[in-house]
Tab-separated table of C-alpha atoms in Angstrom:
chain	number	residue	atom	x	y	z
A	1	MET	CA	57.004	-216.619	46.617
A	2	THR	CA	54.758	-215.090	49.634
A	3	ASP	CA	51.176	-215.883	49.955
A	4	MET	CA	50.409	-212.188	49.251
A	5	ALA	CA	51.942	-212.575	45.764
A	6	LEU	CA	50.194	-215.666	45.259
A	7	ASN	CA	47.026	-213.684	45.875
A	8	GLU	CA	48.067	-210.676	43.364
A	9	MET	CA	44.803	-209.463	41.960
A	10	GLY	CA	44.177	-207.576	38.657
A	11	ARG	CA	41.796	-206.279	36.024
A	12	SER	CA	40.720	-208.240	33.214
A	13	HIS	CA	37.929	-208.892	30.760
A	14	VAL	CA	35.957	-212.100	31.139
A	15	LEU	CA	33.607	-214.261	28.936
A	16	ILE	CA	31.158	-216.004	31.434
A	17	ALA	CA	30.476	-219.340	30.606
A	18	GLU	CA	28.813	-222.339	32.083
A	19	SER	CA	30.842	-224.512	34.270
A	20	SER	CA	30.100	-227.458	32.222
A	21	ASN	CA	31.324	-226.121	28.893
A	22	ALA	CA	34.229	-224.043	30.576
A	23	GLN	CA	37.185	-226.217	29.504
A	24	ILE	CA	35.849	-226.696	25.969
A	25	ILE	CA	35.430	-222.817	25.710
A	26	ARG	CA	39.023	-222.378	27.163
A	27	ARG	CA	40.606	-224.655	24.614
A	28	GLN	CA	39.056	-222.943	21.747
A	29	LEU	CA	39.912	-219.441	23.207
A	30	GLU	CA	43.230	-220.789	23.019
A	31	GLU	CA	43.416	-221.751	19.527
A	32	LEU	CA	41.874	-218.301	18.442
A	33	HIS	CA	44.750	-216.524	20.531
A	34	LEU	CA	41.866	-214.948	22.812
A	35	TRP	CA	42.826	-216.243	26.049
A	36	ASN	CA	44.384	-214.173	28.629
A	37	GLY	CA	47.042	-216.329	30.189
A	38	ASP	CA	47.592	-213.613	32.943
A	39	PHE	CA	45.175	-214.508	35.011
A	40	GLN	CA	43.177	-217.427	36.763
A	41	CYS	CA	39.750	-218.615	36.134
A	42	ARG	CA	36.816	-217.426	38.770
A	43	ARG	CA	33.928	-219.563	39.705
A	44	ILE	CA	31.540	-216.718	40.121
A	45	ILE	CA	28.184	-219.017	41.093
A	46	PRO	CA	28.099	-222.277	41.468
A	47	ASN	CA	27.245	-223.129	37.565
A	48	LYS	CA	29.249	-220.184	36.181
A	49	VAL	CA	33.014	-219.502	35.370
A	50	ALA	CA	34.652	-216.409	34.519
A	51	LEU	CA	37.250	-216.637	31.667
A	52	PRO	CA	40.011	-214.392	31.161
A	53	VAL	CA	40.036	-213.114	27.949
A	54	SER	CA	42.213	-210.434	25.486
A	55	LEU	CA	40.453	-207.806	23.762
A	56	LYS	CA	43.139	-206.803	21.958
A	57	GLY	CA	42.663	-205.208	18.387
A	58	ASP	CA	39.532	-206.892	16.936
A	59	ASN	CA	39.188	-209.694	19.678
A	60	SER	CA	36.072	-208.203	20.776
A	61	GLN	CA	34.077	-208.654	17.679
A	62	ALA	CA	35.579	-212.297	17.021
A	63	LEU	CA	34.529	-212.992	20.676
A	64	LYS	CA	30.968	-211.881	19.791
A	65	ASP	CA	30.928	-213.937	16.239
A	66	LYS	CA	31.975	-217.305	18.313
A	67	TRP	CA	29.981	-216.869	21.377
A	68	PRO	CA	27.082	-214.279	20.750
A	69	SER	CA	24.729	-215.541	23.791
A	70	LEU	CA	27.675	-215.206	26.252
A	71	ALA	CA	28.551	-212.199	28.190
A	72	VAL	CA	31.774	-210.049	28.241
A	73	GLU	CA	32.492	-208.456	31.646
A	74	GLU	CA	35.282	-206.807	33.418
A	75	MET	CA	36.301	-207.657	36.887
A	76	ASP	CA	38.942	-208.407	39.375
A	77	LEU	CA	40.879	-211.904	38.938
A	78	THR	CA	43.898	-213.744	40.863
A	79	VAL	CA	47.151	-213.299	38.609
A	80	SER	CA	48.661	-216.420	37.112
A	81	LYS	CA	51.616	-218.117	38.826
A	82	LYS	CA	53.383	-218.183	35.350
A	83	CYS	CA	52.682	-214.203	35.208
A	84	GLN	CA	53.989	-213.321	38.487
A	85	ALA	CA	56.966	-215.511	38.165
A	86	ARG	CA	57.479	-213.690	34.393
A	87	LYS	CA	57.098	-210.263	36.663
A	88	THR	CA	59.658	-211.425	39.085
A	89	ALA	CA	62.043	-212.792	36.698
A	90	PRO	CA	65.446	-211.367	36.196
A	91	SER	CA	65.133	-210.162	32.452
A	92	CYS	CA	61.772	-208.464	33.840
A	93	ARG	CA	63.224	-206.765	36.671
A	94	LEU	CA	65.983	-205.717	34.387
A	95	ARG	CA	63.913	-204.031	31.819
A	96	GLY	CA	61.821	-202.456	34.522
A	97	LYS	CA	64.923	-200.574	36.121
A	98	LEU	CA	66.845	-199.941	32.914
A	99	GLN	CA	63.382	-198.541	31.674
A	100	LEU	CA	63.374	-195.944	34.311
A	101	LYS	CA	67.028	-195.297	34.129
A	102	LEU	CA	66.668	-194.470	30.286
A	103	LYS	CA	64.038	-191.736	31.428
A	104	GLU	CA	66.261	-190.506	34.287
A	105	TYR	CA	68.760	-189.717	31.973
A	106	SER	CA	66.677	-189.076	29.003
A	107	LEU	CA	67.900	-191.703	26.601
A	108	SER	CA	66.098	-193.082	23.684
A	109	GLU	CA	64.174	-196.240	24.339
A	110	ASP	CA	66.004	-197.870	21.275
A	111	LEU	CA	68.557	-198.932	23.593
A	112	MET	CA	66.371	-201.393	25.401
A	113	ARG	CA	67.148	-203.366	21.915
A	114	GLU	CA	70.410	-204.162	23.532
A	115	LEU	CA	69.120	-205.825	26.856
A	116	PRO	CA	70.285	-209.484	26.964
A	117	THR	CA	67.302	-212.147	27.093
A	118	LYS	CA	69.848	-214.939	28.279
A	119	TRP	CA	73.141	-215.163	29.464
A	120	GLU	CA	75.818	-217.663	30.895
A	121	LYS	CA	76.126	-217.996	34.968
A	122	HIS	CA	79.538	-219.037	36.458
A	123	GLU	CA	79.486	-219.193	40.271
A	124	ASP	CA	78.755	-215.003	41.102
A	125	LEU	CA	79.890	-213.848	37.457
A	126	ILE	CA	77.082	-213.327	34.569
A	127	LEU	CA	78.753	-213.540	31.056
A	128	LEU	CA	76.447	-211.056	28.973
A	129	PRO	CA	76.008	-212.077	25.157
A	130	CYS	CA	78.483	-209.910	23.045
A	131	SER	CA	75.465	-207.764	21.361
A	132	SER	CA	74.487	-206.664	25.175
A	133	PHE	CA	74.903	-203.063	25.822
A	134	ILE	CA	77.174	-201.783	23.199
A	135	SER	CA	75.922	-198.469	22.212
A	136	PRO	CA	78.122	-195.825	23.908
A	137	GLN	CA	75.055	-193.977	25.288
A	138	TRP	CA	75.050	-196.741	28.081
A	139	ASN	CA	78.213	-195.394	29.513
A	140	LEU	CA	76.329	-192.336	30.637
A	141	ILE	CA	74.412	-193.968	33.349
A	142	ALA	CA	76.848	-193.976	36.243
A	143	ASP	CA	75.601	-197.019	38.060
A	144	LEU	CA	74.844	-199.012	35.235
A	145	TRP	CA	76.725	-202.385	36.192
A	146	GLU	CA	75.646	-202.219	39.731
A	147	VAL	CA	71.871	-201.842	38.652
A	148	VAL	CA	72.406	-204.712	35.945
A	149	ALA	CA	74.333	-206.938	38.602
A	150	GLN	CA	71.446	-206.216	41.290
A	151	CYS	CA	68.789	-207.430	38.959
A	152	LEU	CA	70.347	-210.445	37.547
A	153	ASN	CA	71.504	-211.462	41.137
A	154	CYS	CA	75.355	-211.659	40.582
A	155	LYS	CA	78.584	-209.818	42.369
A	156	ARG	CA	80.455	-210.024	38.927
A	157	LEU	CA	79.622	-209.005	35.289
A	158	ALA	CA	81.336	-209.622	31.842
A	159	ARG	CA	80.596	-209.499	28.313
A	160	HIS	CA	81.649	-212.038	25.535
A	161	SER	CA	83.570	-210.692	22.633
A	162	THR	CA	84.730	-212.421	19.351
A	163	ILE	CA	87.565	-215.147	19.732
A	164	ALA	CA	91.044	-213.639	19.111
A	165	GLN	CA	92.583	-214.617	16.090
A	166	ASN	CA	96.101	-214.851	17.343
A	167	GLY	CA	96.442	-218.634	16.888
A	168	PHE	CA	95.573	-219.537	20.579
A	169	ARG	CA	91.939	-218.439	19.982
A	170	SER	CA	91.978	-216.511	23.232
A	171	SER	CA	89.170	-215.321	24.779
A	172	GLN	CA	88.583	-211.547	24.508
A	173	VAL	CA	85.710	-211.223	27.192
A	174	LYS	CA	85.804	-207.925	29.102
A	175	ILE	CA	84.910	-207.320	32.591
A	176	LEU	CA	82.380	-205.184	33.421
A	177	LEU	CA	82.172	-205.392	37.084
A	178	GLY	CA	84.454	-206.933	39.724
A	179	LYS	CA	88.260	-207.547	39.855
A	180	ASP	CA	88.722	-210.741	37.895
A	181	GLY	CA	87.272	-213.531	35.652
A	182	GLU	CA	88.143	-216.695	37.673
A	183	VAL	CA	85.498	-219.396	38.014
A	184	THR	CA	84.895	-222.809	38.375
A	185	HIS	CA	82.626	-224.729	36.140
A	186	THR	CA	81.281	-228.190	37.040
A	187	ASP	CA	80.057	-230.496	33.892
A	188	ASN	CA	79.182	-234.321	35.069
A	189	GLY	CA	81.232	-234.180	38.192
A	190	VAL	CA	84.628	-232.588	36.607
A	191	LYS	CA	85.640	-229.415	37.787
A	192	TYR	CA	86.813	-226.893	35.159
A	193	SER	CA	88.619	-223.868	36.875
A	194	TYR	CA	89.722	-220.889	34.474
A	195	ASP	CA	89.841	-217.298	33.862
A	196	VAL	CA	86.882	-216.127	31.423
A	197	THR	CA	89.299	-213.110	30.094
A	198	LYS	CA	92.023	-215.499	29.254
A	199	CYS	CA	90.227	-219.245	27.968
A	200	MET	CA	87.169	-220.240	26.408
A	201	PHE	CA	84.668	-222.555	27.845
A	202	SER	CA	82.058	-224.522	25.161
A	203	ALA	CA	78.840	-225.290	27.162
A	204	GLY	CA	77.885	-226.787	24.080
A	205	ASN	CA	80.207	-229.574	23.964
A	206	ILE	CA	78.876	-231.069	26.807
A	207	SER	CA	77.105	-234.035	24.861
A	208	GLU	CA	80.535	-234.774	23.381
A	209	LYS	CA	82.143	-234.577	27.039
A	210	LEU	CA	79.594	-237.420	28.326
A	211	ARG	CA	79.844	-239.570	25.562
A	212	LEU	CA	83.398	-239.869	25.986
A	213	ALA	CA	82.966	-240.123	29.790
A	214	ARG	CA	80.781	-243.456	28.944
A	215	LEU	CA	83.713	-244.989	27.231
A	216	ASN	CA	85.848	-247.967	28.728
A	217	CYS	CA	89.688	-246.707	28.325
A	218	LYS	CA	91.303	-248.651	30.865
A	219	GLY	CA	94.520	-249.938	29.738
A	220	GLU	CA	94.479	-247.131	27.083
A	221	ILE	CA	97.169	-244.516	26.249
A	222	ILE	CA	95.331	-241.225	24.707
A	223	VAL	CA	96.956	-238.170	23.315
A	224	ASP	CA	94.720	-235.058	23.306
A	225	LEU	CA	96.252	-232.727	20.815
A	226	TYR	CA	93.977	-229.851	21.348
A	227	ALA	CA	93.708	-229.877	25.137
A	228	GLY	CA	92.685	-226.508	26.171
A	229	ILE	CA	92.083	-226.230	29.883
A	230	GLY	CA	90.918	-230.081	29.917
A	231	TYR	CA	87.680	-229.941	28.194
A	232	PHE	CA	88.050	-233.679	27.039
A	233	THR	CA	91.272	-234.798	28.752
A	234	LEU	CA	89.561	-234.373	31.939
A	235	PRO	CA	86.574	-236.987	31.353
A	236	TYR	CA	89.101	-239.042	29.912
A	237	LEU	CA	90.928	-239.205	33.189
A	238	VAL	CA	88.012	-238.940	35.778
A	239	HIS	CA	85.174	-241.258	34.095
A	240	ALA	CA	86.743	-243.122	31.065
A	241	LYS	CA	89.474	-244.414	33.486
A	242	ALA	CA	92.330	-244.175	30.923
A	243	ASP	CA	95.817	-245.140	31.692
A	244	HIS	CA	97.484	-242.280	30.926
A	245	VAL	CA	96.876	-239.072	28.815
A	246	HIS	CA	99.125	-236.937	26.786
A	247	ALA	CA	97.667	-233.449	26.798
A	248	CYS	CA	99.051	-231.386	23.985
A	249	GLU	CA	98.216	-227.553	24.280
A	250	TRP	CA	100.220	-224.035	23.024
A	251	ASN	CA	98.092	-221.493	24.570
A	252	PRO	CA	100.118	-220.517	28.168
A	253	ASP	CA	96.856	-219.384	30.019
A	254	ALA	CA	95.448	-222.559	28.796
A	255	VAL	CA	98.269	-224.722	29.911
A	256	SER	CA	98.048	-222.893	33.239
A	257	ALA	CA	94.735	-223.759	33.753
A	258	LEU	CA	95.004	-227.227	32.661
A	259	GLN	CA	97.477	-227.978	34.960
A	260	ASN	CA	95.530	-226.215	37.967
A	261	ASN	CA	92.300	-228.578	36.734
A	262	LEU	CA	94.304	-232.066	36.602
A	263	LYS	CA	95.122	-231.188	40.435
A	264	LEU	CA	91.703	-230.026	41.223
A	265	ASN	CA	90.211	-233.291	39.858
A	266	GLY	CA	93.262	-235.408	41.590
A	267	VAL	CA	94.312	-236.889	38.137
A	268	SER	CA	97.795	-235.199	37.576
A	269	GLU	CA	99.996	-238.351	38.140
A	270	ARG	CA	97.828	-239.849	35.039
A	271	CYS	CA	98.595	-237.096	32.638
A	272	THR	CA	101.573	-235.732	31.001
A	273	VAL	CA	101.101	-232.097	29.677
A	274	HIS	CA	103.330	-231.214	26.508
A	275	TYR	CA	103.498	-227.371	26.024
A	276	GLY	CA	103.857	-226.081	22.514
A	277	ASP	CA	103.023	-226.691	19.125
A	278	ASN	CA	101.692	-230.174	18.539
A	279	ARG	CA	102.786	-230.672	15.078
A	280	GLU	CA	106.531	-230.480	16.758
A	281	LEU	CA	105.420	-233.473	19.113
A	282	LYS	CA	108.064	-235.792	19.756
A	283	LEU	CA	105.731	-239.162	20.846
A	284	THR	CA	106.073	-241.900	18.335
A	285	SER	CA	103.392	-244.950	18.318
A	286	VAL	CA	102.143	-244.555	21.950
A	287	ALA	CA	98.506	-243.941	21.615
A	288	ASP	CA	95.421	-246.397	21.626
A	289	ARG	CA	93.167	-243.153	20.591
A	290	VAL	CA	93.775	-239.592	19.845
A	291	ASN	CA	91.548	-236.930	19.928
A	292	LEU	CA	91.565	-234.095	17.661
A	293	GLY	CA	88.941	-231.461	19.407
A	294	LEU	CA	89.601	-228.504	17.520
A	295	ILE	CA	87.127	-226.567	14.875
A	296	PRO	CA	86.493	-225.224	12.402
A	297	SER	CA	89.240	-227.936	11.305
A	298	SER	CA	91.570	-230.397	12.718
A	299	GLU	CA	93.314	-231.320	9.803
A	300	ASP	CA	96.623	-229.653	10.787
A	301	GLY	CA	96.942	-232.175	13.683
A	302	TRP	CA	96.090	-235.098	11.476
A	303	PRO	CA	99.723	-236.174	10.519
A	304	VAL	CA	100.821	-236.211	14.204
A	305	ALA	CA	97.930	-238.037	15.067
A	306	VAL	CA	98.838	-240.647	12.780
A	307	GLN	CA	102.493	-240.663	14.036
A	308	VAL	CA	101.300	-241.068	17.787
A	309	LEU	CA	99.165	-243.980	16.978
A	310	LYS	CA	100.105	-247.244	17.888
A	311	GLU	CA	101.483	-249.464	15.073
A	312	THR	CA	98.800	-251.927	15.868
A	313	GLY	CA	96.219	-249.197	15.019
A	314	GLY	CA	93.499	-247.284	17.137
A	315	VAL	CA	90.907	-245.073	16.981
A	316	LEU	CA	90.737	-241.247	15.854
A	317	HIS	CA	88.094	-238.912	17.069
A	318	VAL	CA	88.061	-236.084	14.121
A	319	HIS	CA	86.403	-233.227	15.022
A	320	GLY	CA	85.042	-230.726	12.084
A	321	ASN	CA	82.563	-228.286	11.047
A	322	VAL	CA	80.492	-229.201	8.261
A	323	THR	CA	77.988	-227.327	6.619
A	324	THR	CA	75.345	-227.553	3.921
A	325	ASN	CA	74.210	-224.824	1.901
A	326	GLU	CA	71.981	-224.316	-1.438
A	327	GLN	CA	74.204	-221.732	-3.221
A	328	HIS	CA	76.116	-222.626	-6.619
A	329	ASN	CA	79.167	-220.309	-6.004
A	330	LEU	CA	79.768	-220.296	-2.397
A	331	GLN	CA	82.781	-218.208	-1.517
A	332	THR	CA	84.295	-220.145	1.301
A	333	GLY	CA	87.000	-222.553	1.873
A	334	GLY	CA	86.410	-226.123	1.992
A	335	LEU	CA	85.573	-228.967	-0.169
A	336	LYS	CA	82.979	-228.692	-2.697
A	337	ILE	CA	80.918	-231.328	-4.625
A	338	HIS	CA	77.763	-230.904	-6.905
A	339	HIS	CA	74.921	-233.277	-6.762
A	340	GLY	CA	71.279	-233.240	-7.651
A	341	THR	CA	68.511	-233.150	-5.233
A	342	ASN	CA	64.482	-232.802	-6.319
A	343	ASN	CA	65.977	-232.287	-9.891
A	344	ARG	CA	67.934	-229.323	-8.937
A	345	GLU	CA	71.810	-228.813	-8.693
A	346	CYS	CA	73.032	-228.057	-4.764
A	347	THR	CA	76.440	-227.249	-3.507
A	348	THR	CA	77.693	-229.481	-0.444
A	349	VAL	CA	80.459	-227.989	1.411
A	350	VAL	CA	82.686	-229.137	4.084
A	351	HIS	CA	83.575	-225.791	5.914
A	352	SER	CA	86.701	-224.729	6.913
A	353	SER	CA	86.330	-220.954	7.548
A	354	ASP	CA	85.892	-219.584	11.283
A	355	LEU	CA	82.812	-218.001	12.789
A	356	THR	CA	81.463	-216.827	15.936
A	357	SER	CA	80.263	-219.857	17.682
A	358	ASN	CA	76.630	-219.792	19.446
A	359	ASN	CA	77.365	-223.302	20.948
A	360	LYS	CA	73.742	-224.435	20.943
A	361	PRO	CA	73.683	-228.082	21.883
A	362	LEU	CA	72.062	-230.946	19.996
A	363	HIS	CA	70.813	-233.844	22.119
A	364	ASN	CA	73.503	-236.597	21.481
A	365	TYR	CA	71.604	-237.845	18.400
A	366	GLN	CA	73.622	-240.344	16.255
A	367	PHE	CA	73.766	-241.157	12.955
A	368	SER	CA	72.142	-244.628	13.714
A	369	ASP	CA	68.950	-243.219	14.985
A	370	THR	CA	66.378	-244.117	12.757
A	371	ASN	CA	65.046	-240.093	12.691
A	372	CYS	CA	68.203	-238.599	13.272
A	373	PHE	CA	68.229	-235.770	10.797
A	374	ASP	CA	64.806	-234.984	11.205
A	375	LYS	CA	65.538	-234.335	14.954
A	376	LEU	CA	68.730	-232.698	14.161
A	377	LEU	CA	66.907	-230.213	11.789
A	378	GLU	CA	63.850	-229.655	14.201
A	379	THR	CA	66.712	-228.807	17.110
A	380	ARG	CA	68.206	-226.558	14.810
A	381	ASP	CA	65.162	-224.372	13.579
A	382	SER	CA	64.064	-224.167	17.364
A	383	ASN	CA	67.778	-223.341	19.016
A	384	LEU	CA	68.917	-220.671	16.470
A	385	ASP	CA	68.210	-217.141	16.516
A	386	SER	CA	69.773	-216.493	13.076
A	387	SER	CA	68.474	-216.259	9.492
A	388	PRO	CA	65.947	-219.045	8.053
A	389	VAL	CA	67.632	-221.881	6.421
A	390	PRO	CA	67.024	-222.725	2.642
A	391	SER	CA	64.581	-225.311	1.532
A	392	LEU	CA	67.440	-227.506	0.499
A	393	ASP	CA	69.117	-227.922	3.880
A	394	ASN	CA	67.113	-230.985	4.578
A	395	THR	CA	67.598	-234.407	5.604
A	396	SER	CA	69.268	-235.410	2.397
A	397	THR	CA	71.385	-233.050	2.238
A	398	VAL	CA	72.614	-232.832	5.814
A	399	SER	CA	73.007	-236.443	5.466
A	400	SER	CA	75.371	-236.082	2.055
A	401	ALA	CA	77.291	-233.436	3.707
A	402	CYS	CA	78.415	-235.814	6.350
A	403	SER	CA	78.932	-238.620	4.487
A	404	TYR	CA	81.020	-236.793	1.969
A	405	TRP	CA	83.027	-234.995	4.770
A	406	SER	CA	83.558	-238.533	6.166
A	407	SER	CA	84.853	-240.183	2.982
A	408	GLN	CA	87.110	-237.424	2.445
A	409	VAL	CA	89.120	-237.580	6.117
A	410	GLN	CA	89.096	-241.503	5.782
A	411	GLU	CA	90.847	-241.085	2.216
A	412	LYS	CA	93.376	-238.647	3.846
A	413	ILE	CA	93.991	-240.562	7.019
A	414	THR	CA	94.736	-243.883	4.945
A	415	VAL	CA	97.041	-242.087	2.873
A	416	LEU	CA	98.780	-240.623	5.839
A	417	LEU	CA	98.892	-244.022	7.731
A	418	GLU	CA	100.521	-245.461	4.690
A	419	THR	CA	102.850	-242.517	4.056
A	420	VAL	CA	103.911	-242.203	7.930
A	421	LYS	CA	103.619	-245.993	9.036
A	422	GLY	CA	104.213	-248.097	5.809
A	423	GLY	CA	101.968	-250.863	4.701
A	424	HIS	CA	98.432	-251.015	3.838
A	425	TRP	CA	95.654	-249.756	6.624
A	426	SER	CA	92.210	-250.044	7.055
A	427	VAL	CA	90.603	-246.880	7.927
A	428	LYS	CA	86.714	-247.057	8.522
A	429	GLU	CA	83.936	-244.922	9.922
A	430	CYS	CA	82.339	-246.602	13.357
A	431	HIS	CA	80.489	-243.374	14.386
A	432	ILE	CA	79.640	-240.105	13.573
A	433	GLU	CA	78.494	-237.582	16.336
A	434	LEU	CA	76.313	-234.606	15.823
A	435	VAL	CA	77.416	-232.118	18.807
A	436	LYS	CA	76.110	-228.833	18.254
A	437	TRP	CA	74.599	-226.393	15.651
A	438	TYR	CA	77.849	-223.718	15.300
A	439	ALA	CA	76.072	-221.367	13.413
A	440	PRO	CA	73.139	-221.233	10.340
A	441	HIS	CA	73.923	-224.246	8.323
A	442	ILE	CA	77.104	-225.277	10.380
A	443	MET	CA	77.087	-228.313	12.641
A	444	HIS	CA	80.127	-229.226	14.831
A	445	VAL	CA	80.603	-233.127	14.144
A	446	VAL	CA	83.034	-235.781	15.095
A	447	LEU	CA	83.790	-238.740	13.297
A	448	ASP	CA	85.462	-241.898	14.975
A	449	LEU	CA	87.572	-243.712	12.771
A	450	GLU	CA	89.061	-247.178	13.604
A	451	CYS	CA	92.509	-247.211	12.088
A	452	ARG	CA	93.925	-250.857	11.684
A	453	PRO	CA	97.123	-252.253	9.685
A	454	ARG	CA	95.450	-254.636	7.288
A	455	VAL	CA	97.737	-257.570	8.101
A	456	ALA	CA	96.368	-257.643	11.698
A	457	PHE	CA	93.043	-258.340	10.063
A	458	VAL	CA	94.351	-261.189	8.006
A	459	ASN	CA	96.098	-262.753	11.221
A	460	ASN	CA	92.813	-262.372	12.906
A	461	ALA	CA	91.115	-264.236	10.220
A	462	ASN	CA	93.543	-267.006	10.322
C-alpha cells in the first residue's frame, strides 16, 4: 500500500476526551457500538484526543447521556488501515464496479444479493459459489465476466453446481471465462491436478488427509476403495510411506487424474489402479488397512473391505455422515433410535441421504479431547451460514448419535467378517475423527476400526 493510501483522510464526528481517559472511553464506545472504526484517533492538543464516533440513529443522544460534559465535533481524520484494506479488497472492488454496471444497464439493485462474498482460488481460476450471478438479467451485461475477473484478480472463472447424480458423483462446474478448468492444487506438499469441470476436490477433507499423512504405514499394503483423484491414496504414499496402495475408482475422469497425480508426485510404482466397480474387485486378503472414503455412506463397500482384509486382520477407516435432529418423524433414510433427553423424546438419525456439501472444516478434534463436542458445536455455529440449530442439537445428542452409529457399524462389520472370513472376530473402535460439517446438523465422521480374529488374541495372551 502506498504512503498516499496510508494517509488517506476522511470526515467524521469525534468525541473530545482527555488523553488520560481516552483508552477507557474508547472501550466504552466500542461496547455501546458508538465507535467509528473507519478512522484513527487524533491528538489535537497535548492533553486532548479526538475519538471517532458514529452518529447513526439515536447515537447522538446516547453520547450526550453518557458523556454530557464532553464536546462532539466534526473534523478530518486519517482513515484506519482496516478500512483502507476493506475498500481495496476484491469483494469491495467487485461491489463498486457492478453497482455502476447495474446503473448503466438500468438493472435492479436486488441483483447485488447474488454477488459472492467468498470463493475458491485455484491458480489463476476462481470458482464461485453456485448461488452467484444466477438471475438471467446478468446476461445483459456484455463484459460481465471480464469485469468480475479483473476485480478478483484472475484469468479464468467458473461456477459451482450440484453434484451429478450419475453414480460417479461428477462435477458439474460451469466455465464462465476461459477455455478449460485444468488446475493443480497443493495440500501438505501433495499435488493434485484435475479438471474442475470433471472432478471434485473437497478442501474440507484437509484435516483427514493430514491425519492419514501422520500415520506410519511402512510395510503395509493399503486398499483405497474410493480413490477419486487420489485424495487419500497420495498422502498414504507420499507421507505415510505405505509399501503399496491398491486404488479403486470407477469414474473415468477421476482415474485419468489419479494416474496423472501418481506420476506428478513420483509414486506410480507403488500404486496399482483398479478401474471399475470395486464390488467386483478380485483382490483377496491383501490389506493391512482399508480406506472407505465415501459419503454420505460407504456401506456398499463394507463387504469388499472385509474381503480384502488380511486373514490376520487390520484397520478399516469408515467414512459416513452422522446427523442429530430433534424431530420425531424425520422423513429421511438411515437408522433411527428414540431416547430421552431433558425429559423429552428426541430422534437420533444416522443419515444416508445425499445433500450438497458446503465443506466447512473442523479443527481435527478427537473424541478423546475433554471438550471436543463443545468445540464442535461452537465451530458449527460460527462456520455455517444455514438455518439455526434446534436447542436439542447439543453435546450429549451429538455424542449419542456418533456412539450409536459406531456401534451399528461395528455390529455389521463383525457379521460380515465372520460370514466372509469365518471364525470369530473382535471389532473395536480405536478412534473417531470429526472431519467437517457437511450441512446443518450433519457431520462427516471417520470411524477407525481394528478388526482381529479372536484366536489371535488368545495366542498373544499365551
